Amino acid sequence: MKVQSHRHWTIALMLVCLVQVNGVNNTLVISTDPLDGQLVSVGILPFRDDSGMGLRPEMSQKLAQDFQQRLAGTFKDLLPRVISGAGDVAATSSLTVEQIAALGKQNGVRFVIRGGVLALTSEKAGQETKVSAQLYAEIISTDTASIVSTLRAEGTATQAGAVETLTAIDLTRDQFRSSATNRALTDAIAQLVESSHQALIAPTSTEGQASSVSTNVEDGLTSAQADAAKAAESDTELEQLIAQAEGILANGANVSTESINGVSKALETLKSTLAAKASLMEKGQDTAEIDQELVTRKETLQVTVAQVTAEVSAASETASGEVEQPSGEKKGLLTKIDEFSGQALSILQKIQEIRATVLGVAESAVGETDPNYEGMPIEEGVSEANGVVLDENGNPIDGANVSDQESGAETTTDSNGVYNLKGLVNGKLAKLLVTKGQMKMSAQADVWPGHPVILDFQYKPKFVKAKISGFGVLPSTVLLDSSKNPSAARGSLHGIVQDAQGRPIPRALVTLRGLGVTRTDSQGQYTFLGVPSGTHQLLVNQTGLKTKSVQVQVVAKKSNQARLQFAPADSLAKLSAKGSLILRQGGSTLRGTILDNDNHPIAGAKVSVVQQIWSAHVLTGPKGSFEIKNLKPGPYRMAVSRVGFESTNQGIVLPANGTEDRNLQLRKQSSSLVSGVLKNEMERRRTIRNNVQPTSRGEVKNSTTRITDSRSGHISGRVTDAESGKPVQSAIIAIEGQQQSRTDRQGNYELKNLAAGNYKIRVSVAGYSAETKSIKVREGNLSREDFALKTERRLTPQITEDANRPGIRISERSKISAAGVTGQVIDGRTRRPIAGAAISIPGRQGATTDAAGKFLIGNLTPGNYQIGVGKSGYSSEQRTIQVRPGETVNMSFTLTTRALPSIRLPRP
């Protein structure tokens, strides 16, 4: 079982925590493939005490032994053991990550687990005492000398009467075995053991990337198509974040004006950055720099939305039920947020349209330019779209028609408003139309193998004239409408949705029947706020799985939790149609010619035939003709598309051993956007061709390119930090006007299928100064070029202490400019700097930390400011500071890894 999602390492860290709670040195060795029959060796270091309660070494030892025994007894593919000679708790607690990695290597392991006790608390629960045990853990890789993941777990139990203090506990007495303290710790250990095993046998890869995109290479996509598929996944995440920003505010009554303003500013800058990217794409220019800026804008929005969500969550559990009306200022800000959200989503659609157009030019080029092209049919699976259709009040709409204007596929929503539209043609934009009565909504999304299209719709009559009515991806946190039952006591409901292997499921549809609908985020988590107390039915829909239904109990003024995990038996049977459309011999023939409105042949048009879950397609040749032989007789949907033209589709029935002729005409698109992109892309390609001229030696050259042969070459290399020599991952490697790539976790990159000649390659990544090099590619050879990037010095000004004002520092730059804020963001556990953290000040331009975790925000007018710091996967932090004239305040922020919460279904 190979999983390619960073989320599973998070679960693995839970295992780490437990192991160390026991104060035993255990080391973890993980096979790269647990199915190869090798045991996974697990080692544990002494458990640290971060509770401040004076945890006794005997307790740490017992917890470690309990964990080791449960792990060994439950899972036969693991070999948990103690690292000999690791020393006591005090000795190992002071070890750095690098020292722990070295210790692990000495003991022959790939991973070392180090954990600690965060808290062991008790509180009165009626006539009983409730005990809560909170543990955390870290998994350290000996290969990379870095922390792979961090998690937390919490166990609870109750007992009659008071509980003993930690210093008074006697582990040898029978009373301790039955105590709430022991049962709470055992509960936490059980959770960590289960989730840790799932993580250990399924290590993950690139941080923050959904596993669905990782299959693109296996699905036969080109590098450009694979990049587009990843971009589609990124679009989906961004759409959900925008929906979260707009939806969580509701009427904004329980959120401060300052926080609402922060969301408004973040959305405005995000919209502006998206517009800048769309403009560059439309002109055919490189977007590497704007993509980095877009990452910063996205993280800033995440920080502000997280702050608002926290405010709404706190208010929802204490609200009296009476809906407070927002002030005029708040109403104005909320109106802006609606506008910015809609504009950002519209620009995203524009970016998708441009992306599809450029890829369409490349796709059609084969049939268009090769006079000897003979179309050979290609078989592949089809994709699907999923979503929910809601009315203006958030209620599901039953029986709405959902159709794809490109492929002709259609379906209807069920009683829960859910639809599953199968038969979408890959490599195209799905253009979905939802209709019922007078209601009409439309939206579009990229279609790629391994990336199911998710489009949710909510009807908003006031937007009918705009032709767009509330579409996108539902947010992961929903504030329920309290006006329907204002007197009801309310609580919150949080949870996570997992597959049969315990892996979080992103974008699963979660319905709290009769109350609201949401989707899980990239970590599989969801939240309902303002839930009336009582028993409710929770439904989960996920592609390829049976609908999951559970009863949940919500207690007023409490944070209630409900985890839903699918079982292997929940998987739906999959139809196997591969290879069934084209027979080895015999069968039917489909042929014809594709023309434009002036009866001119259209070369490079894609002709697809779809039956069930499989399809076959072919491109038309220079004369617009196509032919697919040996097709299985029967009904098909035939779809024809060509960039720059309106697509068409129709149903056909192929007779046995017969020939079906279909001659179709396509109308040119009236879109000025598509026309402009086509013009720029064709001009770019024409310039490249025209600038290549033969020489007396039979070679071809121009002022910037020299091509000695049509055989392709490749460029590979590694990108590292110039100071530390460590690899730099996710750096963008771009050739101007052509393909681009990103470095992997080891800093490696590769650019394939390049014509021989000279190229200028630019490397850029947040926190480093970009670097450009000229590289020569020889025919059929592999060229190598490494890059050592320097940290952006503009983010690390020289700081001097101001003796007259303790805690305030002054940069040399600030002496001649306005005031500012500088500082560093570090990881609370590793004490290492955090690169790429978003620093935001409401109403001001933010910043992003460099590789050293440092940042600088200048040109501030004197006054008080609220600074927000956050990064995906970490906790966020907010502070209020005072900035004096001509001074730069120095600050330090410490963020902790945001782990998946310990969640259990309510007991009956």
Short mmCIF file of N, CA and C in Angstrom, two decimals, residues 590-676:
data_model
loop_
_atom_site.label_atom_id
_atom_site.label_comp_id
_atom_site.label_asym_id
_atom_site.label_seq_id
_atom_site.Cartn_x
_atom_site.Cartn_y
_atom_site.Cartn_z
N LEU A 590 -16.52 3.76 -37.43
CA LEU A 590 -17.06 5.11 -37.39
C LEU A 590 -16.09 6.02 -38.13
N ARG A 591 -16.59 6.75 -39.11
CA ARG A 591 -15.73 7.62 -39.88
C ARG A 591 -16.49 8.88 -40.27
N GLY A 592 -15.76 9.87 -40.75
CA GLY A 592 -16.42 11.10 -41.16
C GLY A 592 -15.43 12.22 -41.34
N THR A 593 -15.96 13.43 -41.49
CA THR A 593 -15.15 14.63 -41.70
C THR A 593 -15.72 15.76 -40.83
N ILE A 594 -14.82 16.51 -40.23
CA ILE A 594 -15.21 17.64 -39.40
C ILE A 594 -14.88 18.93 -40.14
N LEU A 595 -15.89 19.78 -40.33
CA LEU A 595 -15.75 21.01 -41.10
C LEU A 595 -16.15 22.21 -40.25
N ASP A 596 -15.70 23.40 -40.67
CA ASP A 596 -16.18 24.62 -40.01
C ASP A 596 -17.40 25.14 -40.75
N ASN A 597 -17.91 26.29 -40.36
CA ASN A 597 -19.14 26.81 -40.96
C ASN A 597 -18.98 27.17 -42.43
N ASP A 598 -17.73 27.37 -42.85
CA ASP A 598 -17.47 27.69 -44.26
C ASP A 598 -17.11 26.44 -45.05
N ASN A 599 -17.34 25.27 -44.44
CA ASN A 599 -17.07 23.97 -45.07
C ASN A 599 -15.59 23.74 -45.33
N HIS A 600 -14.73 24.39 -44.52
CA HIS A 600 -13.30 24.10 -44.58
C HIS A 600 -12.98 22.99 -43.60
N PRO A 601 -12.11 22.06 -43.96
CA PRO A 601 -11.77 20.97 -43.04
C PRO A 601 -11.08 21.49 -41.78
N ILE A 602 -11.39 20.87 -40.65
CA ILE A 602 -10.77 21.22 -39.38
C ILE A 602 -9.80 20.11 -38.99
N ALA A 603 -8.51 20.40 -39.02
CA ALA A 603 -7.50 19.42 -38.63
C ALA A 603 -7.28 19.49 -37.12
N GLY A 604 -6.92 18.36 -36.55
CA GLY A 604 -6.59 18.32 -35.12
C GLY A 604 -7.79 18.34 -34.20
N ALA A 605 -8.99 18.12 -34.73
CA ALA A 605 -10.17 18.04 -33.88
C ALA A 605 -10.17 16.68 -33.16
N LYS A 606 -10.61 16.67 -31.91
CA LYS A 606 -10.65 15.44 -31.13
C LYS A 606 -12.05 14.84 -31.21
N VAL A 607 -12.12 13.61 -31.72
CA VAL A 607 -13.38 12.89 -31.85
C VAL A 607 -13.37 11.75 -30.83
N SER A 608 -14.30 11.81 -29.88
CA SER A 608 -14.35 10.81 -28.81
C SER A 608 -15.67 10.06 -28.86
N VAL A 609 -15.61 8.76 -28.59
CA VAL A 609 -16.81 7.95 -28.42
C VAL A 609 -16.78 7.37 -27.02
N VAL A 610 -17.89 7.49 -26.30
CA VAL A 610 -17.94 7.09 -24.90
C VAL A 610 -19.04 6.06 -24.69
N GLN A 611 -18.70 5.00 -23.97
CA GLN A 611 -19.67 3.97 -23.60
C GLN A 611 -19.35 3.51 -22.18
N GLN A 612 -20.28 3.67 -21.26
CA GLN A 612 -20.09 3.35 -19.85
C GLN A 612 -18.93 4.15 -19.26
N ILE A 613 -17.85 3.48 -18.82
CA ILE A 613 -16.76 4.20 -18.16
C ILE A 613 -15.50 4.21 -19.01
N TRP A 614 -15.63 3.88 -20.30
CA TRP A 614 -14.44 3.83 -21.16
C TRP A 614 -14.70 4.62 -22.43
N SER A 615 -13.63 5.09 -23.04
CA SER A 615 -13.77 5.89 -24.26
C SER A 615 -12.64 5.59 -25.22
N ALA A 616 -12.85 5.99 -26.47
CA ALA A 616 -11.80 5.94 -27.48
C ALA A 616 -11.85 7.26 -28.24
N HIS A 617 -10.67 7.78 -28.57
CA HIS A 617 -10.66 9.04 -29.31
C HIS A 617 -9.58 9.03 -30.38
N VAL A 618 -9.75 9.92 -31.35
CA VAL A 618 -8.80 10.07 -32.44
C VAL A 618 -8.83 11.52 -32.88
N LEU A 619 -7.73 12.01 -33.48
CA LEU A 619 -7.67 13.36 -34.01
C LEU A 619 -7.90 13.34 -35.51
N THR A 620 -8.56 14.38 -36.00
CA THR A 620 -8.74 14.48 -37.45
C THR A 620 -7.43 14.89 -38.11
N GLY A 621 -7.22 14.42 -39.35
CA GLY A 621 -6.02 14.74 -40.10
C GLY A 621 -6.11 16.09 -40.79
N PRO A 622 -5.12 16.41 -41.63
CA PRO A 622 -5.10 17.71 -42.32
C PRO A 622 -6.35 17.98 -43.15
N LYS A 623 -7.03 16.93 -43.62
CA LYS A 623 -8.23 17.10 -44.43
C LYS A 623 -9.51 17.02 -43.59
N GLY A 624 -9.34 16.99 -42.27
CA GLY A 624 -10.49 16.97 -41.39
C GLY A 624 -11.15 15.63 -41.24
N SER A 625 -10.57 14.59 -41.79
CA SER A 625 -11.20 13.27 -41.76
C SER A 625 -10.73 12.46 -40.56
N PHE A 626 -11.55 11.48 -40.15
CA PHE A 626 -11.20 10.58 -39.05
C PHE A 626 -11.83 9.22 -39.32
N GLU A 627 -11.29 8.21 -38.66
CA GLU A 627 -11.83 6.85 -38.78
C GLU A 627 -11.41 6.03 -37.57
N ILE A 628 -12.39 5.35 -36.94
CA ILE A 628 -12.12 4.43 -35.83
C ILE A 628 -12.71 3.08 -36.23
N LYS A 629 -11.83 2.10 -36.39
CA LYS A 629 -12.26 0.77 -36.83
C LYS A 629 -12.42 -0.18 -35.63
N ASN A 630 -13.12 -1.29 -35.91
CA ASN A 630 -13.25 -2.40 -34.96
C ASN A 630 -13.89 -1.99 -33.64
N LEU A 631 -14.81 -1.04 -33.69
CA LEU A 631 -15.51 -0.65 -32.48
C LEU A 631 -16.59 -1.66 -32.12
N LYS A 632 -16.78 -1.87 -30.87
CA LYS A 632 -17.83 -2.74 -30.38
C LYS A 632 -19.18 -2.15 -30.77
N PRO A 633 -20.06 -2.91 -31.41
CA PRO A 633 -21.37 -2.38 -31.82
C PRO A 633 -22.20 -1.97 -30.60
N GLY A 634 -23.07 -0.98 -30.79
CA GLY A 634 -23.94 -0.56 -29.72
C GLY A 634 -24.05 0.95 -29.63
N PRO A 635 -24.73 1.44 -28.58
CA PRO A 635 -24.93 2.89 -28.42
C PRO A 635 -23.70 3.59 -27.85
N TYR A 636 -23.44 4.80 -28.31
CA TYR A 636 -22.32 5.62 -27.84
C TYR A 636 -22.77 7.08 -27.73
N ARG A 637 -22.01 7.84 -26.98
CA ARG A 637 -22.06 9.28 -27.06
C ARG A 637 -20.84 9.73 -27.83
N MET A 638 -21.03 10.49 -28.87
CA MET A 638 -19.94 10.99 -29.70
C MET A 638 -19.74 12.47 -29.40
N ALA A 639 -18.52 12.84 -29.01
CA ALA A 639 -18.21 14.23 -28.67
C ALA A 639 -17.06 14.70 -29.55
N VAL A 640 -17.19 15.90 -30.10
CA VAL A 640 -16.17 16.46 -30.98
C VAL A 640 -15.78 17.84 -30.45
N SER A 641 -14.48 18.08 -30.36
CA SER A 641 -14.00 19.36 -29.84
C SER A 641 -12.72 19.76 -30.54
N ARG A 642 -12.50 21.04 -30.62
CA ARG A 642 -11.27 21.60 -31.20
C ARG A 642 -11.10 23.00 -30.61
N VAL A 643 -9.91 23.31 -30.11
CA VAL A 643 -9.68 24.61 -29.51
C VAL A 643 -10.02 25.71 -30.51
N GLY A 644 -10.77 26.70 -30.03
CA GLY A 644 -11.20 27.80 -30.89
C GLY A 644 -12.58 27.58 -31.50
N PHE A 645 -13.18 26.41 -31.25
CA PHE A 645 -14.50 26.10 -31.80
C PHE A 645 -15.43 25.65 -30.68
N GLU A 646 -16.74 25.81 -30.91
CA GLU A 646 -17.74 25.31 -29.98
C GLU A 646 -17.81 23.79 -30.11
N SER A 647 -17.77 23.10 -28.99
CA SER A 647 -17.85 21.64 -29.02
C SER A 647 -19.27 21.19 -29.36
N THR A 648 -19.39 19.96 -29.82
CA THR A 648 -20.71 19.39 -30.11
C THR A 648 -20.71 17.93 -29.71
N ASN A 649 -21.89 17.40 -29.45
CA ASN A 649 -22.01 15.98 -29.10
C ASN A 649 -23.36 15.46 -29.56
N GLN A 650 -23.45 14.16 -29.73
CA GLN A 650 -24.70 13.53 -30.14
C GLN A 650 -24.64 12.04 -29.84
N GLY A 651 -25.80 11.43 -29.72
CA GLY A 651 -25.87 9.99 -29.52
C GLY A 651 -25.84 9.26 -30.84
N ILE A 652 -25.13 8.15 -30.88
CA ILE A 652 -25.06 7.32 -32.09
C ILE A 652 -25.21 5.86 -31.70
N VAL A 653 -25.65 5.05 -32.68
CA VAL A 653 -25.73 3.60 -32.49
C VAL A 653 -24.97 2.95 -33.65
N LEU A 654 -23.92 2.19 -33.32
CA LEU A 654 -23.10 1.55 -34.35
C LEU A 654 -23.63 0.16 -34.65
N PRO A 655 -23.95 -0.13 -35.91
CA PRO A 655 -24.47 -1.45 -36.27
C PRO A 655 -23.37 -2.50 -36.29
N ALA A 656 -23.72 -3.73 -36.08
CA ALA A 656 -22.75 -4.82 -36.09
C ALA A 656 -22.17 -4.98 -37.49
N ASN A 657 -20.83 -5.03 -37.57
CA ASN A 657 -20.10 -5.24 -38.82
C ASN A 657 -20.49 -4.22 -39.90
N GLY A 658 -20.87 -3.02 -39.45
CA GLY A 658 -21.26 -2.00 -40.40
C GLY A 658 -20.40 -0.76 -40.28
N THR A 659 -20.70 0.24 -41.10
CA THR A 659 -19.97 1.51 -41.09
C THR A 659 -20.94 2.65 -40.88
N GLU A 660 -20.60 3.52 -39.97
CA GLU A 660 -21.42 4.69 -39.68
C GLU A 660 -20.65 5.94 -40.09
N ASP A 661 -21.24 6.75 -40.97
CA ASP A 661 -20.62 8.00 -41.43
C ASP A 661 -21.25 9.17 -40.67
N ARG A 662 -20.40 9.98 -40.09
CA ARG A 662 -20.86 11.17 -39.38
C ARG A 662 -19.99 12.36 -39.78
N ASN A 663 -20.58 13.27 -40.54
CA ASN A 663 -19.90 14.50 -40.94
C ASN A 663 -20.51 15.65 -40.13
N LEU A 664 -19.67 16.34 -39.35
CA LEU A 664 -20.18 17.38 -38.46
C LEU A 664 -19.50 18.71 -38.75
N GLN A 665 -20.21 19.78 -38.40
CA GLN A 665 -19.67 21.12 -38.52
C GLN A 665 -19.53 21.74 -37.13
N LEU A 666 -18.43 22.46 -36.91
CA LEU A 666 -18.20 23.16 -35.66
C LEU A 666 -18.21 24.66 -35.90
N ARG A 667 -18.84 25.38 -34.98
CA ARG A 667 -18.87 26.83 -35.08
C ARG A 667 -17.70 27.43 -34.32
N LYS A 668 -17.14 28.49 -34.84
CA LYS A 668 -16.04 29.16 -34.15
C LYS A 668 -16.55 29.81 -32.88
N GLN A 669 -15.68 29.77 -31.84
CA GLN A 669 -16.05 30.40 -30.58
C GLN A 669 -16.06 31.91 -30.73
N SER A 670 -17.01 32.54 -30.05
CA SER A 670 -17.10 33.99 -30.10
C SER A 670 -16.33 34.65 -28.96
N SER A 671 -15.66 33.84 -28.12
CA SER A 671 -14.94 34.36 -26.96
C SER A 671 -13.72 35.17 -27.39
N SER A 672 -13.69 36.44 -26.98
CA SER A 672 -12.52 37.26 -27.28
C SER A 672 -11.30 36.79 -26.50
N LEU A 673 -11.54 36.22 -25.31
CA LEU A 673 -10.44 35.69 -24.51
C LEU A 673 -9.74 34.55 -25.24
N VAL A 674 -10.52 33.58 -25.71
CA VAL A 674 -9.94 32.44 -26.42
C VAL A 674 -9.25 32.90 -27.70
N SER A 675 -9.87 33.82 -28.41
CA SER A 675 -9.26 34.31 -29.65
C SER A 675 -7.92 34.97 -29.38
N GLY A 676 -7.85 35.78 -28.32
CA GLY A 676 -6.60 36.45 -27.99
C GLY A 676 -5.51 35.47 -27.57
#
